Short mmCIF file of C-alpha atoms and ligand atoms in Angstrom, two decimals:
data_model
loop_
_atom_site.label_atom_id
_atom_site.label_comp_id
_atom_site.label_asym_id
_atom_site.label_seq_id
_atom_site.Cartn_x
_atom_site.Cartn_y
_atom_site.Cartn_z
CA MET A 1 -14.25 21.08 -16.38
CA LYS A 2 -14.01 21.13 -12.97
CA PRO A 3 -10.34 20.91 -12.16
CA VAL A 4 -10.49 16.87 -10.31
CA VAL A 5 -11.10 16.60 -6.90
CA THR A 6 -11.12 13.11 -5.49
CA ARG A 7 -10.99 11.51 -1.58
CA PHE A 8 -9.64 8.70 0.49
CA PRO A 9 -12.02 8.06 3.30
CA PRO A 10 -10.07 4.96 5.50
CA SER A 11 -12.04 4.46 8.56
CA PRO A 12 -9.34 3.84 11.16
CA THR A 13 -10.42 0.72 13.29
CA GLY A 14 -7.35 -1.62 11.78
CA PHE A 15 -3.63 -0.81 10.23
CA LEU A 16 -3.91 0.05 6.12
CA HIS A 17 -4.15 -2.93 4.47
CA ILE A 18 -3.23 -3.31 1.07
CA GLY A 19 -7.00 -3.46 -0.79
CA GLY A 20 -7.24 0.34 0.82
CA ALA A 21 -3.41 1.15 -0.44
CA ARG A 22 -5.59 0.64 -3.94
CA THR A 23 -8.77 2.23 -3.35
CA ALA A 24 -6.27 6.06 -2.54
CA LEU A 25 -4.15 5.44 -5.07
CA PHE A 26 -6.89 5.43 -7.60
CA ASN A 27 -7.65 9.03 -6.18
CA TRP A 28 -4.04 9.65 -5.62
CA LEU A 29 -3.26 8.69 -8.30
CA TYR A 30 -6.25 10.74 -11.30
CA ALA A 31 -5.95 13.48 -9.42
CA ARG A 32 -2.95 13.59 -9.66
CA LYS A 33 -2.27 12.80 -13.45
CA THR A 34 -4.93 15.97 -13.91
CA GLY A 35 -3.24 17.88 -11.93
CA GLY A 36 -6.49 18.15 -8.76
CA THR A 37 -7.36 18.25 -5.17
CA PHE A 38 -6.57 14.93 -3.65
CA ILE A 39 -7.81 14.63 -0.07
CA LEU A 40 -7.43 12.55 2.68
CA ARG A 41 -10.90 12.07 5.47
CA ILE A 42 -10.43 9.74 8.13
CA GLU A 43 -14.66 8.48 8.48
CA ASP A 44 -14.52 7.47 12.21
CA THR A 45 -17.66 7.81 13.59
CA ASP A 46 -17.61 4.17 14.70
CA GLU A 47 -16.15 5.49 18.19
CA ASP A 48 -16.00 2.55 20.26
CA ARG A 49 -13.87 0.43 16.99
CA SER A 50 -11.98 4.19 16.03
CA THR A 51 -8.26 4.35 17.19
CA GLN A 52 -5.31 6.85 17.76
CA GLU A 53 -3.61 3.60 16.79
CA SER A 54 -4.97 2.98 13.20
CA VAL A 55 -5.28 7.26 12.60
CA ASP A 56 -1.34 6.96 13.57
CA ALA A 57 -0.51 3.89 11.72
CA ILE A 58 -3.05 4.73 8.31
CA LEU A 59 -1.45 7.99 8.31
CA ASP A 60 2.24 6.14 8.09
CA SER A 61 1.55 4.25 5.65
CA LEU A 62 0.75 6.52 3.28
CA GLU A 63 3.65 8.90 3.52
CA TRP A 64 5.52 5.11 2.94
CA LEU A 65 3.69 4.77 -0.30
CA GLY A 66 4.50 8.80 -1.16
CA ILE A 67 0.47 9.34 -1.72
CA ASP A 68 0.52 12.29 -0.27
CA TRP A 69 -3.23 14.52 0.19
CA ASP A 70 -2.99 18.29 -0.23
CA GLU A 71 -6.60 18.22 1.99
CA GLY A 72 -6.50 17.01 5.32
CA PRO A 73 -7.07 14.94 7.76
CA TYR A 74 -10.88 16.36 7.84
CA PHE A 75 -11.86 13.67 10.44
CA GLN A 76 -15.66 13.11 10.25
CA THR A 77 -16.41 13.57 14.36
CA ARG A 78 -15.77 16.64 13.28
CA ARG A 79 -18.14 18.18 11.30
CA LYS A 80 -20.89 16.95 13.36
CA GLU A 81 -22.62 20.49 12.59
CA ILE A 82 -22.66 20.69 8.48
CA HIS A 83 -23.70 17.36 8.77
CA ASP A 84 -26.81 18.86 11.62
CA ARG A 85 -27.02 21.56 8.55
CA HIS A 86 -27.77 19.60 6.48
CA ILE A 87 -30.33 17.23 7.90
CA GLU A 88 -32.46 20.65 9.57
CA LYS A 89 -31.92 21.91 5.00
CA LEU A 90 -33.31 18.23 3.86
CA VAL A 91 -36.44 18.43 6.65
CA GLU A 92 -36.94 22.00 6.28
CA SER A 93 -37.01 21.58 2.23
CA GLY A 94 -39.60 18.28 3.09
CA HIS A 95 -37.74 16.01 1.71
CA ALA A 96 -36.74 13.99 5.00
CA TYR A 97 -39.11 13.98 8.46
CA HIS A 98 -39.11 13.46 12.29
CA CYS A 99 -39.79 10.00 13.20
CA SER A 100 -40.84 8.65 16.92
CA CYS A 101 -41.62 4.75 16.21
CA THR A 102 -40.48 3.13 18.69
CA PRO A 103 -37.88 0.23 17.85
CA GLU A 104 -40.87 -2.67 19.32
CA GLU A 105 -43.34 -0.51 16.77
CA ILE A 106 -40.60 -0.45 14.00
CA ASP A 107 -40.16 -4.72 14.80
CA ALA A 108 -43.61 -4.93 14.77
CA MET A 109 -43.98 -3.52 11.17
CA ARG A 110 -41.48 -5.61 9.65
CA GLU A 111 -42.37 -8.97 11.24
CA HIS A 112 -46.43 -7.57 8.88
CA ALA A 113 -44.58 -6.92 6.15
CA ARG A 114 -42.65 -10.27 6.14
CA ALA A 115 -46.12 -12.03 6.99
CA LYS A 116 -47.02 -10.59 3.68
CA GLY A 117 -44.11 -11.68 1.73
CA LEU A 118 -42.92 -8.32 1.86
CA LYS A 119 -39.62 -7.21 2.52
CA PRO A 120 -39.23 -6.33 5.94
CA MET A 121 -39.11 -2.61 5.79
CA TYR A 122 -40.00 0.60 8.04
CA ASN A 123 -43.87 1.88 6.24
CA GLY A 124 -43.22 5.35 6.87
CA ARG A 125 -46.24 5.83 10.01
CA CYS A 126 -44.54 9.38 10.70
CA ARG A 127 -43.73 10.91 6.66
CA ASN A 128 -47.03 13.26 6.87
CA ARG A 129 -47.59 13.18 10.05
CA GLY A 130 -45.32 16.91 11.02
CA LEU A 131 -43.33 15.66 13.93
CA SER A 132 -40.89 17.73 15.24
CA LYS A 133 -37.34 16.73 16.74
CA ALA A 134 -37.82 15.53 19.88
CA PRO A 135 -35.75 13.26 23.05
CA GLY A 136 -36.48 9.99 20.52
CA THR A 137 -37.35 10.86 17.24
CA VAL A 138 -34.92 10.32 14.44
CA VAL A 139 -35.06 11.68 10.80
CA ARG A 140 -35.33 10.04 8.42
CA LEU A 141 -35.13 10.64 4.00
CA LYS A 142 -38.56 9.92 2.53
CA THR A 143 -38.04 7.82 -0.59
CA PRO A 144 -39.65 7.51 -3.64
CA ASP A 145 -42.63 4.64 -3.73
CA SER A 146 -41.51 3.16 -7.07
CA GLY A 147 -39.15 3.46 -9.98
CA VAL A 148 -35.91 2.72 -9.76
CA THR A 149 -32.71 4.77 -8.67
CA VAL A 150 -29.75 4.51 -10.93
CA VAL A 151 -25.85 4.49 -9.77
CA PRO A 152 -24.06 5.44 -13.18
CA ASP A 153 -20.78 4.05 -12.75
CA ILE A 154 -17.77 4.10 -15.08
CA VAL A 155 -16.44 0.34 -13.86
CA LYS A 156 -19.81 -1.20 -14.21
CA GLY A 157 -22.27 0.99 -16.04
CA ASP A 158 -25.24 1.24 -14.44
CA THR A 159 -26.94 -0.77 -11.77
CA ALA A 160 -30.75 -0.03 -10.49
CA PHE A 161 -32.37 -0.92 -8.00
CA GLN A 162 -36.14 -0.75 -7.21
CA ASN A 163 -36.81 2.39 -4.38
CA ALA A 164 -39.66 -0.30 -3.21
CA GLU A 165 -37.14 -2.17 -1.52
CA MET A 166 -35.99 0.79 -0.40
CA ASP A 167 -38.09 2.79 3.32
CA ASP A 168 -37.52 6.12 4.30
CA PHE A 169 -33.71 5.33 6.10
CA ILE A 170 -32.92 6.80 9.00
CA ILE A 171 -29.67 8.74 8.50
CA ARG A 172 -29.61 11.30 12.12
CA ARG A 173 -30.22 8.45 14.90
CA SER A 174 -32.12 9.34 18.29
CA ASP A 175 -28.85 10.97 19.91
CA GLY A 176 -28.25 13.44 17.63
CA SER A 177 -25.15 11.07 15.81
CA PRO A 178 -26.17 10.97 11.92
CA MET A 179 -25.79 7.81 10.24
CA TYR A 180 -22.89 6.81 8.23
CA ASN A 181 -24.75 7.54 4.39
CA LEU A 182 -24.98 11.01 4.66
CA ALA A 183 -22.45 11.79 6.22
CA VAL A 184 -20.04 10.31 3.70
CA VAL A 185 -22.53 12.81 0.84
CA VAL A 186 -23.11 15.82 3.22
CA ASP A 187 -18.56 15.47 3.37
CA ASP A 188 -18.64 15.08 -0.47
CA LEU A 189 -20.65 17.76 -1.43
CA THR A 190 -18.69 20.09 1.20
CA MET A 191 -16.00 19.50 0.75
CA GLY A 192 -16.99 19.73 -3.48
CA ILE A 193 -15.38 15.86 -3.89
CA ASN A 194 -16.57 15.34 -7.74
CA THR A 195 -14.67 11.64 -8.50
CA ILE A 196 -15.38 8.96 -6.43
CA ILE A 197 -13.65 5.46 -6.86
CA ARG A 198 -14.34 3.06 -4.13
CA GLY A 199 -14.65 -0.59 -4.01
CA ASP A 200 -17.24 -2.53 -4.82
CA ASP A 201 -18.60 -3.48 -0.83
CA HIS A 202 -20.04 -0.58 -1.36
CA LEU A 203 -22.10 -0.05 -3.73
CA ILE A 204 -24.85 -0.75 -1.90
CA ASN A 205 -24.76 2.15 -0.43
CA THR A 206 -25.10 4.46 -3.63
CA PRO A 207 -28.86 4.45 -4.46
CA LYS A 208 -29.09 5.53 -0.93
CA GLN A 209 -26.58 8.18 -0.90
CA ILE A 210 -27.51 9.10 -4.71
CA LEU A 211 -31.38 10.40 -3.24
CA ILE A 212 -29.20 12.31 -0.81
CA TYR A 213 -27.65 14.01 -3.48
CA GLN A 214 -30.94 14.67 -6.00
CA ALA A 215 -32.77 15.44 -2.25
CA LEU A 216 -30.30 18.29 -1.33
CA GLU A 217 -30.74 18.88 -4.72
CA ALA A 218 -26.33 18.43 -5.80
CA ASP A 219 -24.83 16.64 -8.58
CA LEU A 220 -23.68 13.30 -8.38
CA PRO A 221 -19.71 12.82 -8.01
CA VAL A 222 -18.19 10.74 -10.91
CA PHE A 223 -19.06 6.76 -9.04
CA GLY A 224 -16.71 4.15 -10.17
CA HIS A 225 -16.64 0.89 -8.65
CA VAL A 226 -13.88 -1.40 -7.91
CA PRO A 227 -14.32 -5.25 -7.86
CA MET A 228 -12.76 -6.63 -4.86
CA VAL A 229 -8.38 -7.37 -4.58
CA LEU A 230 -9.51 -12.08 -4.53
CA GLY A 231 -6.81 -14.81 -3.51
CA PRO A 232 -5.11 -16.79 -5.53
CA ASP A 233 -7.94 -18.76 -4.74
CA LYS A 234 -10.69 -16.35 -5.91
CA ALA A 235 -12.39 -15.81 -2.72
CA ARG A 236 -11.97 -12.05 -1.20
CA LEU A 237 -8.17 -10.63 -0.30
CA SER A 238 -7.90 -11.60 3.66
CA LYS A 239 -5.85 -12.06 6.55
CA ARG A 240 -6.19 -15.40 5.73
CA HIS A 241 -3.76 -15.36 2.40
CA GLY A 242 -1.20 -13.56 4.33
CA ALA A 243 0.33 -10.38 5.09
CA MET A 244 -2.09 -7.92 4.77
CA SER A 245 -1.14 -4.59 5.50
CA VAL A 246 0.74 -1.91 3.29
CA SER A 247 3.77 -1.21 6.88
CA ASP A 248 3.52 -5.76 6.75
CA TYR A 249 5.26 -5.01 2.87
CA ARG A 250 7.51 -2.11 4.26
CA ASP A 251 8.83 -4.57 7.45
CA MET A 252 9.24 -7.28 4.23
CA GLY A 253 11.47 -4.71 2.46
CA TYR A 254 9.24 -4.15 -0.16
CA LEU A 255 9.81 -0.85 -1.78
CA PRO A 256 6.96 1.72 -1.20
CA ASP A 257 7.58 2.62 -5.82
CA ALA A 258 6.80 -1.48 -5.89
CA VAL A 259 4.03 -1.53 -3.95
CA ILE A 260 1.88 0.58 -6.25
CA ASN A 261 3.59 -0.66 -8.89
CA TYR A 262 1.66 -4.23 -8.38
CA LEU A 263 -1.25 -2.73 -6.57
CA VAL A 264 -2.33 -0.07 -8.74
CA ARG A 265 -1.93 -2.75 -11.87
CA LEU A 266 -4.67 -4.97 -9.63
CA GLY A 267 -7.10 -3.23 -10.38
CA TRP A 268 -5.52 -1.30 -14.27
CA SER A 269 -3.49 -1.99 -17.04
CA HIS A 270 -1.85 -0.01 -20.09
CA GLY A 271 -1.18 -3.22 -21.98
CA ASP A 272 0.73 -6.24 -21.05
CA GLN A 273 3.07 -3.09 -18.79
CA GLU A 274 3.95 -4.67 -15.77
CA PHE A 275 6.64 -2.70 -15.11
CA PHE A 276 5.84 1.22 -14.10
CA THR A 277 7.88 4.04 -12.58
CA ARG A 278 5.70 5.99 -9.89
CA ASN A 279 6.19 9.26 -12.42
CA GLU A 280 4.82 6.59 -15.32
CA LEU A 281 1.88 5.91 -13.35
CA ILE A 282 1.25 9.47 -13.07
CA GLU A 283 1.26 10.04 -16.40
CA LYS A 284 -0.08 6.61 -17.27
CA PHE A 285 -2.85 6.42 -15.29
CA ASP A 286 -7.31 6.13 -17.11
CA LEU A 287 -10.64 5.84 -15.06
CA LYS A 288 -11.04 4.41 -18.31
CA HIS A 289 -8.62 0.88 -18.14
CA LEU A 290 -10.16 0.35 -14.31
CA GLY A 291 -11.34 -3.17 -14.35
CA ARG A 292 -14.38 -4.95 -14.62
CA SER A 293 -13.24 -8.43 -13.29
CA ALA A 294 -10.88 -8.69 -10.17
CA GLY A 295 -7.38 -8.41 -9.99
CA MET A 296 -5.96 -11.50 -8.37
CA PHE A 297 -2.68 -10.86 -5.31
CA ASP A 298 -0.61 -13.13 -6.26
CA ILE A 299 2.62 -12.42 -4.35
CA SER A 300 5.53 -13.80 -6.58
CA LYS A 301 4.22 -11.39 -9.09
CA MET A 302 5.43 -8.34 -6.14
CA ILE A 303 8.17 -10.28 -5.11
CA ALA A 304 9.46 -10.46 -8.78
CA LEU A 305 8.00 -6.30 -9.22
CA ASN A 306 10.09 -5.52 -6.85
CA ALA A 307 13.39 -7.24 -7.95
CA LYS A 308 12.91 -5.56 -11.18
CA HIS A 309 12.28 -2.03 -8.43
CA ILE A 310 14.96 -2.70 -6.33
CA GLN A 311 17.30 -3.22 -10.27
CA ALA A 312 15.74 0.22 -11.36
CA LYS A 313 16.43 2.67 -8.74
CA SER A 314 19.79 4.30 -8.04
CA ALA A 315 22.17 2.93 -5.78
CA SER A 316 22.50 5.85 -3.78
CA GLU A 317 18.26 6.21 -3.70
CA LEU A 318 19.18 2.67 -2.71
CA VAL A 319 20.51 3.40 0.51
CA PHE A 320 17.91 5.30 2.70
CA ASP A 321 15.78 2.65 1.88
CA LEU A 322 18.51 -0.27 3.16
CA LEU A 323 19.14 0.93 6.51
CA PRO A 324 16.55 0.35 7.94
CA HIS A 325 16.95 -3.26 7.39
CA LEU A 326 20.88 -2.95 8.18
CA ARG A 327 19.52 -2.00 11.18
CA GLN A 328 17.00 -3.99 13.06
CA LEU A 329 20.60 -6.68 11.56
CA GLY A 330 22.35 -4.91 14.49
CA ILE A 331 24.40 -3.25 11.43
CA ASP A 332 24.51 1.13 12.04
CA ALA A 333 25.76 2.37 8.88
CA ALA A 334 26.47 5.30 7.06
CA GLU A 335 24.53 6.84 4.58
CA ASP A 336 27.62 6.96 2.45
CA ARG A 337 29.82 5.86 -0.72
CA PHE A 338 30.60 2.32 0.84
CA THR A 339 27.09 1.96 1.28
CA CYS A 340 26.01 2.96 -1.87
CA GLN A 341 29.03 0.80 -2.90
CA VAL A 342 27.81 -1.88 -0.77
CA VAL A 343 24.35 -1.77 -2.93
CA GLU A 344 25.26 -1.75 -6.20
CA THR A 345 27.27 -4.93 -5.82
CA LEU A 346 24.29 -6.44 -4.14
CA GLN A 347 20.99 -4.97 -6.02
CA PRO A 348 21.45 -7.15 -9.37
CA ARG A 349 20.79 -9.96 -7.30
CA SER A 350 18.44 -8.94 -4.06
CA LYS A 351 14.81 -9.87 -4.64
CA THR A 352 13.16 -7.95 -1.02
CA LEU A 353 15.75 -4.97 1.09
CA VAL A 354 14.93 -7.84 3.86
CA ASP A 355 17.17 -10.60 1.64
CA MET A 356 20.12 -7.34 0.95
CA ALA A 357 20.44 -5.81 4.46
CA GLN A 358 21.01 -10.32 5.02
CA SER A 359 23.73 -10.02 1.58
CA ALA A 360 25.04 -7.57 3.50
CA ARG A 361 26.16 -8.31 6.55
CA PHE A 362 29.15 -9.56 5.74
CA TYR A 363 30.20 -6.20 4.60
CA TYR A 364 29.88 -4.56 8.41
CA VAL A 365 31.49 -7.42 10.17
CA ASP A 366 34.52 -7.62 12.18
CA GLU A 367 35.20 -10.98 11.13
CA PRO A 368 33.00 -12.61 9.06
CA GLU A 369 31.11 -15.76 9.98
CA MET A 370 32.49 -18.62 8.31
CA ASP A 371 30.07 -21.49 6.88
CA GLU A 372 31.93 -24.63 8.13
CA LYS A 373 31.51 -26.42 5.02
CA ALA A 374 32.36 -24.02 3.21
CA ALA A 375 35.37 -23.65 5.12
CA ALA A 376 36.08 -27.28 4.75
CA LYS A 377 35.75 -27.36 0.55
CA PHE A 378 37.81 -24.25 0.10
CA LEU A 379 39.98 -23.39 2.69
CA THR A 380 42.53 -26.09 2.52
CA PRO A 381 45.79 -26.88 3.53
CA GLU A 382 46.90 -26.68 -0.07
CA SER A 383 45.05 -23.94 -1.17
CA ARG A 384 46.78 -21.76 2.16
CA ASP A 385 49.97 -20.69 -0.19
CA MET A 386 48.29 -19.41 -2.81
CA LEU A 387 45.81 -17.38 -0.05
CA ASN A 388 48.74 -15.62 1.78
CA GLN A 389 50.60 -14.79 -1.33
CA THR A 390 46.33 -13.20 -2.82
CA ALA A 391 47.95 -10.93 -0.11
CA ASP A 392 50.29 -9.80 -0.62
CA ALA A 393 50.12 -9.06 -4.35
CA ILE A 394 46.60 -7.25 -3.08
CA ASP A 395 48.56 -5.44 -0.46
CA ALA A 396 51.59 -4.03 -2.79
CA VAL A 397 49.33 -2.97 -5.65
CA SER A 398 49.29 1.06 -5.69
CA GLU A 399 46.06 1.58 -6.71
CA TYR A 400 42.75 -0.46 -5.94
CA THR A 401 40.99 -0.84 -9.37
CA GLN A 402 39.59 -3.89 -10.61
CA PRO A 403 42.51 -4.05 -12.61
CA ALA A 404 45.16 -4.75 -10.74
CA LEU A 405 43.29 -6.91 -9.21
CA GLU A 406 42.72 -9.00 -12.73
CA GLU A 407 46.45 -9.04 -12.78
CA VAL A 408 46.99 -9.85 -9.52
CA PHE A 409 44.41 -13.06 -10.23
CA LYS A 410 46.60 -13.60 -13.33
CA GLN A 411 49.55 -13.61 -10.92
CA ILE A 412 47.97 -16.12 -8.71
CA MET A 413 46.95 -18.44 -11.85
CA ALA A 414 50.24 -18.25 -13.74
CA ASP A 415 52.40 -19.48 -10.14
CA PHE A 416 50.33 -21.90 -9.85
CA ASN A 417 48.28 -23.46 -12.49
CA LEU A 418 44.75 -22.94 -11.57
CA GLY A 419 42.02 -22.07 -13.25
CA PHE A 420 39.82 -18.35 -11.94
CA GLY A 421 37.07 -20.45 -9.51
CA LYS A 422 39.72 -22.24 -8.37
CA ILE A 423 40.69 -18.95 -7.19
CA ALA A 424 38.17 -16.91 -6.93
CA GLN A 425 36.14 -19.12 -4.86
CA PRO A 426 38.46 -19.54 -1.49
CA LEU A 427 38.50 -15.85 -2.10
CA ARG A 428 35.43 -15.55 -1.68
CA VAL A 429 35.13 -17.95 1.47
CA ALA A 430 38.29 -16.80 2.47
CA VAL A 431 36.61 -12.96 2.36
CA THR A 432 32.04 -13.40 2.75
CA GLY A 433 32.83 -16.70 4.99
CA THR A 434 30.11 -18.12 2.24
CA THR A 435 30.34 -19.23 -1.13
CA VAL A 436 27.83 -16.81 -2.08
CA SER A 437 28.45 -13.20 -3.01
CA PRO A 438 27.76 -10.64 -5.35
CA GLY A 439 30.59 -11.07 -8.30
CA ILE A 440 34.29 -11.32 -7.41
CA PHE A 441 36.10 -7.81 -7.75
CA GLU A 442 33.21 -5.58 -7.36
CA MET A 443 33.17 -7.79 -4.27
CA LEU A 444 36.48 -7.02 -3.34
CA LEU A 445 36.33 -3.04 -4.62
CA ALA A 446 33.81 -2.66 -2.29
CA LEU A 447 34.69 -4.17 0.53
CA GLY A 448 38.48 -2.08 0.09
CA LYS A 449 41.87 -2.79 0.03
CA ASP A 450 42.07 -2.92 4.25
CA LYS A 451 39.49 -5.04 4.29
CA THR A 452 40.27 -7.74 2.11
CA VAL A 453 43.53 -8.04 2.42
CA GLN A 454 43.00 -8.59 6.37
CA ARG A 455 40.33 -11.24 6.22
CA ILE A 456 42.05 -13.32 3.39
CA ARG A 457 45.20 -12.99 5.75
CA ARG A 458 42.87 -13.99 8.79
CA ALA A 459 41.06 -17.25 6.58
CA ALA A 460 45.26 -18.79 5.69
CA ARG A 461 45.70 -18.37 9.34
CA LEU A 462 42.77 -20.61 10.03
CA VAL A 463 43.39 -23.43 7.58
N1 LIG B 1 -14.89 4.97 4.96
C1 LIG B 1 -14.78 3.76 3.64
C2 LIG B 1 -14.30 2.92 4.52
O1 LIG B 1 -13.26 2.91 4.97
C3 LIG B 1 -14.97 4.64 3.08
C4 LIG B 1 -16.33 5.00 2.61
C5 LIG B 1 -16.69 5.09 1.29
O2 LIG B 1 -14.93 5.13 -0.38
O3 LIG B 1 -17.20 5.75 0.35
O4 LIG B 1 -14.32 1.51 3.65
#
């Protein structure tokens, strides 16, 4: 079997959206799984809508997702000569022809067909006129008048399209630019692409593309048209369902592994398994289990999956993901042991990296901001002695470890005749400014002895 060659051909008319990322992912995973090649091609032929900014945004999002490409990015607009060469070949072989009909003439043909109750379309007037290229002429593909063109599809099965419904469509405009379907086929063909997974919004183009393949006497690639992602209301996923851009999810504190895990599951399954690491996806992905029914985007499931990926990742790696979110809060943390410990304490309780950064804030500030209610409830005059004595005892330990801290707590509980919570909660408020924090010991250990002692003493002064 030939090595698999897949592609992702975004049109750079905006950011990389969730649906596009999912398509990229299917093609990338299949290439990675089979040891094949994944090609990135920028379909920038719509020059009015294509922007460099969009190209940059798309590349940036793919890189963030960890979807790497083996070839490209190729730019469709830079391949005009290749497109032209194939158009000439089609004309020479009699599969395409020059057409000089004016827009008014075409309108009249359509009107005529409509009047006869037929589908309005070009009537093939120039098909056998043997015209040559001249200013204002277009090139059309000669399409069969009868029969069907079958789109073989590994997801949907075969779909047959009536040839009689298809006119001799234009493959080169009068300004010399190739039409979309021609450019796609020529690019796919010359890039050796043999597997095309894309959204089923493109299914409508596929019979035309197949006719071009056939006219070029080329083998068809494997096609798989996947259903579009739906919103919770079962309408096609769009802006009104919330954030659409992959970069929004990065900004909201999602891990790339969680995003790819979630997106891939919106159209592919492996039994009931929900959580996949990146390597597991590469190992288990197959085309056979691409789903026929549309996946529904559910942000609460994606958050839950993100939390699981945060827990599963090593703290030292997560530091790298967290730093930009800390920076957003004005915290200039380093990629060091301290931040790694901070992450360890927050991993089990963070749904997103934004959550984690916010919860980490108290570790980095000089003095934690006191929540008034928490302070009023727990930093009372009665707790002043307890706080001071705890600070002294912690200050006196020779080794700042969990057993040493447990020992201090035991002593204070006995001296003040208080339960664990009655000590832990005021301490938590003293150190973090709030009543919610990671487990008291791990948190005090991560914070370090000096800061812990200093913060407890400060709190005792405040009461
Ligand atoms: N450029 C097209 C798009 O962004 C993709 C075409 C294809 O996959 O064949 O939707």
